[in-house]
Amino acid sequence: MKVFNTITRKKEELIPLVPGEIKMYSCGPTVYNYFHIGNARPFIIFDILRRYLEYRGYKVTFVQNFTDVDDKIIKKAKEEKVSEKEVAEKFIKEYFKDAEALGIRKADYHPRVTENIPEIINLIKRIEENGLTYTINGNVYYDTTKFSDYGKLSKQNLEELEAGARVDVGDEKKNPMDFVLWKNQKPGEPAWDSPWGLGRPGWHIECSAMSMKYLGETMDIHSGGQDLIFPHHENEIAQSEGATGKPFAKYWMHNGFINVDNEKMSKSLGNFFTVREVSEVYDLEIVRLFMISSHYRSPINFSNELLDSIKSSLERLYIAKNNLKYLLSKAEEKERLENEVDIEESLLKHKDRFIEAMEDDLNTADAVSAIFDLVRDINANINDNTSKTTIQYAFDLYMELAGVLGLLSKEEKNLDEEIEALIEERQKARKEKNWALADEIRDNLNGKGIILEDTPSGVKWRRA
RNA sequence: GGCGACAUAGCCAAGCGGUAAGGCAGAGGACUGCAAAUCCUUUACCCCCGGUUCAAAUCCGGGUGUCGCCUCCA
């Protein structure tokens, strides 16, 4: 598989540190609110990367953190008059709710800052021992001038960064680019004991400490949104490599943004939609398909019109799935037709194209198109006359590929008796060529969100 | 100022040197009692101007436009 590596700005062959194993870390949410559609993109994309690597036989260890202590959480806790822990607990729970509805699997580890304070302190100590820090008033700062590789990820040098940076007035840092590893305690804030006094970790250090805990000092893939390249990931490199002297991550992957009216969706601009809000109007699987219908590094625009069109696309996929299930339920074991081997071979070609697309830097857009081609092939060639074996083959193949993308896992709920009776009644009317009554029943059911389809082998239904 | 991304049909979106995937929407046809679903057909001077090449949406140079990072941010 080829992967675009931010640090080299090139697509590279993905070669794991340990053959057959992939260790990956993705920056997770700060839990002070529901997450928005923009936040959802990396969660979905890297969930798919993980699924795909597993599909290809890798043993994947996937870590995604929760930042559960930070300024925004403290602020929220004050506003709500509850503890920081309560705020964090609540939104971790809400994260999992939304993530599940988006088809995002849980990571192997979801470490939290507050549960890794000793690890964080130890890492800061190591950096300190290497002479890369200075401490003022209980604040431990990273001295970026001492790390010669600083800027290697974002391809910036210190002078240029400083030229564009706003320097805070009265800042005690030696250099504007320096960043805090350990913050001293301010009144009323949560704090832990440390060699530098009571305080709490800076933002960047947590990811270094927690990723090393679960993945070792060098991992295969570190991922996140493009806005994390600088300063967050740059600082992670400075801390981690400053402590260990080893490369922190072999591959850096960054997703592009979700825009609204061509502008980045962000909290500060106020143009964001939370996943929770969107879920009230659209099934979140639509959002998932929306995300993977374009390449993960491209910016995409978010709008209701787009979701509406994706909704129709997803319907097409589900109809195809349910058609196969319907055929399967009706099919009997019988002699396979001569051309069925050809059909299976033809279907298999779409799998090749699917894999080829995914191998090329996770080209999910192309992979999705391979699935649509498979669907057309199935719709055109699998029917009442097909043997059960071949129908099953098509179904399994289709579900296999959809599963890699985390799609089509929902099952239709059964109809209640009342509706089944109505369908029976309509069938009777049709036999008697009482079209007026038959159509009335169909319209009636339509109003209840049940769409009927008359097929040669019987009546099929689906929910709108 | 530094670093970077993008510009393909009405909309969304692949494409990575060999003559334009796929989805949505639209049109026509087949199927159907009528529908629905499905299938078939149909819709592109690939932002502009130069250059390289037998061959460019694709490579190079120059424009134009849009966006992002450099500050919490996915």
XYZ file of C-alpha atoms (C1' of nucleotides) in Angstrom:
538
model
C 0.000 0.000 0.000
C 1.123 3.522 -0.761
C 0.517 6.328 1.688
C 1.101 10.070 1.413
C 3.617 10.938 4.098
C 3.396 14.551 5.224
C 6.976 14.589 6.418
C 8.383 13.722 2.988
C 5.486 15.188 1.027
C 5.440 12.087 -1.088
C 3.462 8.910 -1.517
C 5.517 6.117 -0.034
C 5.208 2.383 0.206
C 3.885 1.522 3.654
C 6.495 -0.710 5.214
C 5.744 -1.561 8.845
C 8.482 -1.481 11.464
C 7.544 -5.012 12.415
C 6.426 -7.103 9.436
C 2.708 -7.802 9.535
C 1.997 -5.300 12.291
C 0.894 -1.682 12.223
C 0.968 0.627 15.193
C -1.086 3.736 14.661
C -2.102 6.715 16.728
C -4.724 9.289 15.907
C -5.282 12.493 17.845
C -8.656 12.312 19.509
C -11.096 14.914 20.786
C -10.894 17.341 23.649
C -14.041 16.353 25.468
C -15.796 19.595 26.375
C -18.601 19.435 23.818
C -20.230 17.320 21.139
C -17.880 16.929 18.226
C -18.684 18.497 14.888
C -18.705 17.248 11.323
C -15.203 18.541 10.744
C -13.901 16.599 13.717
C -15.656 13.531 12.407
C -13.596 13.341 9.234
C -10.345 11.996 10.716
C -12.275 9.651 12.983
C -13.976 8.109 9.963
C -10.987 8.175 7.621
C -8.547 6.568 10.002
C -11.163 4.068 11.096
C -11.268 3.010 7.462
C -7.490 2.913 7.201
C -7.459 0.620 10.206
C -10.206 -1.595 8.812
C -8.436 -1.822 5.489
C -5.074 -2.726 7.027
C -6.785 -5.427 9.051
C -8.562 -6.614 5.925
C -5.152 -6.955 4.294
C -3.999 -9.115 7.155
C -2.072 -6.709 9.368
C -2.314 -6.921 13.094
C -3.203 -3.326 13.860
C -2.847 -1.615 17.216
C -4.848 1.566 17.141
C -4.702 4.230 19.822
C -6.829 7.352 20.050
C -6.660 9.607 23.067
C -9.156 11.734 24.943
C -7.896 15.092 26.114
C -9.769 15.295 29.380
C -8.045 18.204 31.068
C -7.528 21.544 29.352
C -8.593 25.198 29.420
C -11.823 24.619 27.558
C -12.892 21.821 29.856
C -12.067 23.901 32.908
C -14.087 26.774 31.490
C -17.032 24.527 30.745
C -16.902 23.015 34.233
C -17.032 26.506 35.781
C -19.977 27.488 33.588
C -21.922 24.351 34.428
C -20.800 24.380 38.045
C -19.638 20.778 37.866
C -16.235 19.148 38.088
C -13.862 18.856 35.145
C -14.159 15.116 35.478
C -17.919 15.238 35.080
C -17.630 17.319 31.926
C -15.088 14.909 30.477
C -17.026 11.792 31.429
C -20.170 13.147 29.883
C -18.628 14.033 26.542
C -16.622 10.854 26.330
C -19.909 9.019 26.596
C -21.437 11.282 23.955
C -18.402 10.772 21.741
C -18.936 7.041 21.725
C -22.609 7.471 20.959
C -21.985 9.588 17.878
C -18.951 7.576 16.829
C -20.945 4.376 16.868
C -23.686 5.895 14.742
C -20.995 6.986 12.279
C -19.755 3.422 12.088
C -16.483 4.201 13.865
C -15.112 1.258 15.782
C -13.587 1.741 19.186
C -9.814 1.998 19.213
C -7.785 -0.688 20.953
C -6.859 1.912 23.560
C -8.518 5.212 24.425
C -6.072 6.656 26.950
C -6.933 9.789 28.904
C -4.559 12.469 30.057
C -5.696 12.305 33.663
C -4.934 8.610 33.800
C -1.405 9.032 32.450
C 0.059 11.791 34.557
C 3.043 9.703 35.798
C 3.928 8.752 32.228
C 3.737 12.383 31.193
C 5.913 13.536 34.090
C 8.492 10.883 33.286
C 8.669 11.961 29.693
C 9.135 15.603 30.652
C 11.927 14.505 32.976
C 13.684 12.780 30.119
C 13.427 15.880 27.968
C 14.704 17.952 30.849
C 17.657 15.586 31.362
C 18.549 16.099 27.717
C 18.804 19.831 28.368
C 15.941 20.863 26.118
C 13.812 22.653 28.693
C 13.850 25.616 31.009
C 11.596 26.275 33.956
C 10.148 29.613 35.011
C 7.693 29.972 37.904
C 6.814 26.293 37.848
C 6.162 26.348 34.108
C 8.342 23.953 32.158
C 9.019 25.124 28.613
C 10.474 23.338 25.653
C 13.347 25.315 24.174
C 12.744 24.981 20.441
C 16.101 26.530 19.597
C 17.803 23.482 21.100
C 16.096 21.031 18.754
C 17.762 21.346 15.379
C 15.050 19.438 13.523
C 12.346 21.807 14.689
C 10.064 22.550 11.754
C 10.844 19.435 9.777
C 7.222 18.323 9.546
C 5.679 21.656 8.650
C 8.730 22.630 6.559
C 9.184 25.849 8.425
C 12.272 27.241 10.016
C 12.193 29.088 13.295
C 12.926 32.510 11.832
C 10.057 32.294 9.378
C 7.700 31.010 12.003
C 8.581 33.863 14.280
C 8.029 36.383 11.538
C 4.426 35.280 11.279
C 3.807 34.610 14.921
C 2.077 36.888 17.316
C 4.113 37.257 20.421
C 2.053 37.468 23.562
C 2.785 40.543 25.609
C 4.436 39.742 28.891
C 5.072 36.166 27.876
C 7.783 34.610 29.987
C 8.933 32.318 27.171
C 12.407 32.896 25.762
C 11.276 32.340 22.236
C 7.799 32.732 20.758
C 7.875 29.199 19.377
C 8.671 27.593 22.717
C 5.745 25.765 24.228
C 4.777 24.602 27.654
C 5.263 21.017 28.811
C 4.014 21.520 32.350
C 1.787 24.379 33.488
C 1.823 25.523 37.048
C -1.469 25.479 38.882
C -3.722 28.497 38.787
C -6.230 28.909 41.615
C -9.224 26.626 41.283
C -7.716 24.488 38.560
C -7.131 20.743 38.755
C -3.507 19.915 39.497
C -1.121 17.072 40.145
C 2.091 16.963 42.084
C 5.305 16.992 40.076
C 9.021 17.741 40.412
C 8.181 21.295 39.299
C 5.346 21.753 41.749
C 1.591 21.435 41.434
C 0.333 21.760 37.920
C -0.947 19.995 34.821
C 0.434 18.856 31.481
C 0.667 21.139 28.467
C -1.384 20.178 25.459
C 1.221 18.524 23.250
C 3.009 16.302 25.713
C 0.064 13.961 26.305
C 0.123 12.513 22.799
C 3.851 11.838 23.010
C 3.551 10.130 26.369
C 0.450 8.088 25.657
C 1.476 6.947 22.202
C 4.828 5.746 23.554
C 3.100 3.899 26.357
C 1.054 1.776 23.989
C 3.051 1.829 20.770
C 6.661 2.236 21.809
C 9.096 5.006 21.021
C 8.594 4.735 17.288
C 5.227 4.040 15.719
C 4.210 3.362 12.149
C 1.471 5.889 11.493
C 0.516 9.049 13.288
C -2.529 10.829 11.969
C -4.837 13.765 12.444
C -6.272 16.833 10.751
C -4.096 19.139 8.686
C -4.390 21.909 11.230
C -2.525 19.752 13.708
C 0.623 19.707 11.572
C 1.652 22.948 13.164
C 2.158 23.345 16.001
C 0.770 20.175 17.579
C 2.518 17.461 15.602
C 5.649 19.506 15.147
C 5.844 19.798 18.911
C 5.137 16.123 19.426
C 8.150 15.357 17.263
C 10.319 17.820 19.177
C 9.306 16.317 22.518
C 9.435 12.689 21.572
C 12.593 12.748 19.544
C 14.128 15.146 22.034
C 13.528 12.524 24.698
C 14.351 9.326 22.852
C 16.631 10.349 20.014
C 14.593 8.027 17.811
C 12.162 8.862 15.022
C 8.707 9.321 16.551
C 6.563 8.166 13.652
C 7.479 6.701 10.309
C 4.434 7.994 8.457
C 2.403 11.113 9.114
C -1.045 11.232 7.576
C -3.271 14.304 7.590
C -6.798 14.734 6.352
C -8.141 17.866 4.664
C -10.883 20.039 6.064
C -14.608 20.133 5.829
C -15.734 23.524 4.563
C -18.999 25.366 4.760
C -19.495 27.794 1.898
C -15.853 27.238 1.035
C -14.611 28.188 4.473
C -13.150 25.870 7.025
C -15.709 24.559 9.477
C -14.457 25.610 12.869
C -15.622 26.521 16.287
C -14.090 29.969 16.152
C -15.897 30.846 12.926
C -19.105 29.490 14.375
C -20.000 27.807 11.081
C -20.023 24.289 12.422
C -22.618 21.561 12.674
C -22.302 19.027 15.429
C -22.711 15.411 14.499
C -25.497 15.257 17.046
C -27.420 18.028 15.255
C -26.997 16.420 11.873
C -28.133 13.072 13.251
C -31.554 14.568 13.915
C -32.064 15.055 10.190
C -29.883 12.477 8.472
C -28.886 8.933 9.246
C -25.210 9.221 10.097
C -24.274 6.497 7.661
C -25.032 9.143 5.025
C -22.393 11.346 6.628
C -19.953 8.464 6.522
C -20.545 7.864 2.823
C -20.255 11.609 2.239
C -16.826 11.622 3.875
C -15.469 8.760 1.837
C -16.884 9.878 -1.491
C -13.857 12.081 -1.966
C -10.183 11.679 -1.226
C -9.281 12.200 2.422
C -6.715 14.888 1.671
C -9.049 17.045 -0.406
C -11.124 19.748 1.182
C -14.838 19.031 0.934
C -17.837 21.268 1.208
C -20.613 20.349 3.544
C -24.222 21.125 2.677
C -27.694 19.661 2.986
C -27.993 19.435 -0.794
C -24.929 17.218 -0.856
C -26.228 15.009 1.924
C -29.520 14.672 0.074
C -27.734 13.411 -2.992
C -25.588 11.062 -0.929
C -28.754 9.814 0.741
C -30.029 8.662 -2.656
C -26.696 6.978 -3.350
C -26.813 5.093 -0.084
C -30.379 4.013 -0.815
C -29.204 2.484 -4.043
C -26.605 0.489 -2.134
C -29.095 -0.709 0.450
C -31.676 -1.631 -2.181
C -29.068 -3.784 -3.887
C -28.212 -5.451 -0.599
C -31.856 -6.132 0.198
C -32.519 -7.403 -3.310
C -29.829 -10.000 -2.803
C -31.229 -10.961 0.556
C -34.656 -11.260 -0.973
C -33.358 -13.436 -3.796
C -31.487 -15.509 -1.281
C -34.629 -16.109 0.741
C -36.493 -17.270 -2.366
C -33.697 -19.191 -4.021
C -33.596 -22.940 -4.099
C -30.615 -25.178 -4.522
C -30.440 -26.016 -8.150
C -28.103 -26.758 -10.992
C -25.877 -23.777 -11.691
C -26.237 -22.226 -15.090
C -23.233 -22.438 -17.340
C -22.554 -18.721 -17.348
C -22.521 -18.391 -13.584
C -18.815 -18.997 -13.353
C -18.330 -16.092 -15.753
C -20.593 -13.928 -13.638
C -18.573 -14.674 -10.523
C -15.374 -13.881 -12.342
C -16.796 -10.635 -13.574
C -17.891 -9.665 -10.058
C -14.452 -10.437 -8.723
C -12.903 -7.857 -11.033
C -14.552 -5.123 -9.019
C -12.827 -6.387 -5.923
C -9.488 -6.057 -7.692
C -10.304 -2.487 -8.587
C -11.465 -1.810 -5.052
C -8.204 -3.033 -3.586
C -6.161 -1.211 -6.184
C -7.897 2.018 -5.209
C -7.408 1.492 -1.486
C -3.759 0.598 -2.018
C -3.244 3.990 -3.617
C -3.192 6.228 -0.574
C -6.632 5.162 0.582
C -8.512 6.327 -2.499
C -11.932 5.692 -1.036
C -13.673 7.686 -3.761
C -12.401 5.262 -6.358
C -13.128 2.337 -4.077
C -16.716 3.501 -3.694
C -17.055 3.735 -7.452
C -15.832 0.135 -7.691
C -18.635 -0.817 -5.320
C -21.191 0.976 -7.484
C -19.870 -0.894 -10.509
C -20.224 -4.123 -8.588
C -23.799 -3.178 -7.752
C -24.640 -2.569 -11.380
C -23.083 -5.873 -12.310
C -25.099 -7.640 -9.635
C -28.352 -5.917 -10.560
C -27.874 -6.791 -14.197
C -26.791 -10.401 -13.781
C -28.180 -11.848 -10.582
C -31.879 -12.627 -10.668
C -34.568 -15.226 -9.903
C -32.919 -17.723 -12.216
C -29.550 -17.564 -10.533
C -28.527 -20.450 -8.308
C -28.380 -19.901 -4.584
C -24.629 -20.525 -4.611
C -23.972 -17.650 -6.960
C -26.368 -15.308 -5.192
C -24.599 -16.091 -1.940
C -21.273 -15.480 -3.635
C -22.397 -12.070 -4.850
C -23.854 -11.183 -1.480
C -20.725 -12.182 0.423
C -18.454 -10.287 -1.942
C -20.617 -7.191 -1.762
C -20.768 -7.255 2.037
C -17.038 -7.906 2.263
C -16.154 -4.751 0.340
C -18.834 -2.624 1.968
C -17.600 -3.850 5.337
C -14.094 -2.560 4.691
C -15.624 0.891 4.330
C -17.877 0.312 7.301
C -21.049 0.560 5.227
C -24.320 -1.368 4.928
C -24.291 -2.980 8.338
C -27.892 -2.056 9.121
C -30.649 -4.620 8.731
C -34.280 -3.910 7.881
C -36.587 -4.387 10.809
C -39.459 -6.763 10.191
C -42.910 -5.504 9.373
C -45.644 -5.592 11.925
C -48.646 -7.826 11.386
C -51.002 -5.046 10.459
C -48.853 -4.030 7.525
C -48.349 -7.602 6.416
C -52.096 -8.047 6.399
C -52.466 -4.976 4.199
C -49.925 -6.361 1.771
C -51.896 -9.617 1.651
C -55.084 -7.746 1.048
C -53.490 -5.862 -1.816
C -52.240 -9.064 -3.379
C -55.766 -10.391 -3.327
C -57.058 -7.216 -4.941
C -54.397 -7.496 -7.626
C -55.387 -11.046 -8.387
C -58.922 -9.822 -8.842
C -57.590 -6.981 -10.977
C -59.080 -4.525 -8.539
C -56.401 -1.959 -9.361
C -58.169 0.883 -7.609
C -58.078 -0.906 -4.248
C -54.551 -2.227 -4.818
C -53.264 1.265 -5.559
C -55.098 2.710 -2.603
C -53.434 0.249 -0.263
C -50.067 0.935 -1.829
C -50.508 4.697 -1.421
C -51.639 4.130 2.126
C -48.516 2.122 2.944
C -46.431 4.691 1.159
C -47.727 7.246 3.581
C -46.485 5.033 6.382
C -43.046 4.960 4.845
C -43.339 1.494 3.338
C -42.542 1.280 -0.362
C -43.801 -1.767 -2.234
C -42.239 -3.344 -5.274
C -44.024 -5.999 -7.286
C -41.531 -8.491 -8.636
C -42.039 -11.693 -10.633
C -41.441 -13.748 -7.498
C -43.597 -11.751 -5.132
C -43.962 -8.462 -3.318
C -40.927 -6.779 -1.879
C -41.026 -3.915 0.531
C -38.601 -1.426 1.951
C -38.677 1.565 4.204
C -38.357 5.022 2.740
C 6.174 37.676 4.588
C 7.043 31.988 4.999
C 4.817 27.072 3.987
C 0.984 24.462 1.369
C -3.530 22.795 -1.246
C -7.110 23.118 -5.017
C -9.540 24.603 -10.064
C -12.691 18.135 -14.422
C -20.411 17.933 -16.925
C -26.305 21.214 -13.696
C -24.242 19.384 -8.614
C -20.562 16.024 -6.122
C -16.157 13.454 -7.572
C -11.984 9.808 -9.599
C -7.987 10.326 -12.879
C -0.804 10.704 -11.848
C 1.668 10.772 -20.202
C -2.015 7.192 -24.581
C -7.214 10.235 -25.916
C -12.439 11.530 -19.776
C -14.568 6.238 -13.724
C -18.573 6.508 -10.386
C -22.797 8.932 -7.743
C -26.912 12.582 -7.633
C -30.177 15.309 -10.782
C -32.294 15.560 -16.047
C -33.905 13.342 -20.931
C -35.310 8.991 -23.997
C -36.268 3.674 -24.126
C -37.175 -1.493 -21.983
C -39.804 -3.957 -18.011
C -44.825 -3.172 -15.149
C -52.085 -3.410 -14.861
C -50.053 1.391 -13.243
C -45.943 2.068 -10.218
C -41.393 1.009 -7.683
C -36.798 -1.159 -8.273
C -33.635 -2.474 -12.240
C -31.319 -2.403 -17.049
C -29.970 0.187 -21.767
C -28.993 4.924 -24.209
C -27.855 10.031 -23.444
C -25.273 14.978 -21.158
C -17.418 17.538 -20.717
C -13.685 22.952 -25.758
C -10.752 18.906 -18.133
C -9.717 27.833 -15.419
C -6.397 30.822 -19.086
C -1.602 31.474 -21.912
C 2.925 29.409 -23.358
C 6.446 25.104 -23.449
C 8.216 19.718 -23.493
C 6.406 15.220 -26.155
C 4.535 11.150 -31.646
C 0.891 11.917 -27.643
C -0.831 16.375 -21.868
C -6.759 16.865 -17.691
C -2.150 14.602 -16.420
C 4.855 17.054 -16.879
C 7.350 22.296 -16.895
C 6.908 27.862 -16.803
C 3.693 32.079 -16.296
C -1.172 34.012 -15.186
C -6.153 34.154 -12.839
C -9.316 32.544 -8.972
C -10.503 29.951 -4.288
C -8.953 27.972 0.284
C -5.735 26.376 4.443
C -1.509 26.536 8.174
C 1.981 29.990 10.574
C -2.895 31.539 17.134
C -7.102 27.065 20.517
C -8.730 24.236 16.293
C -9.772 17.672 13.003
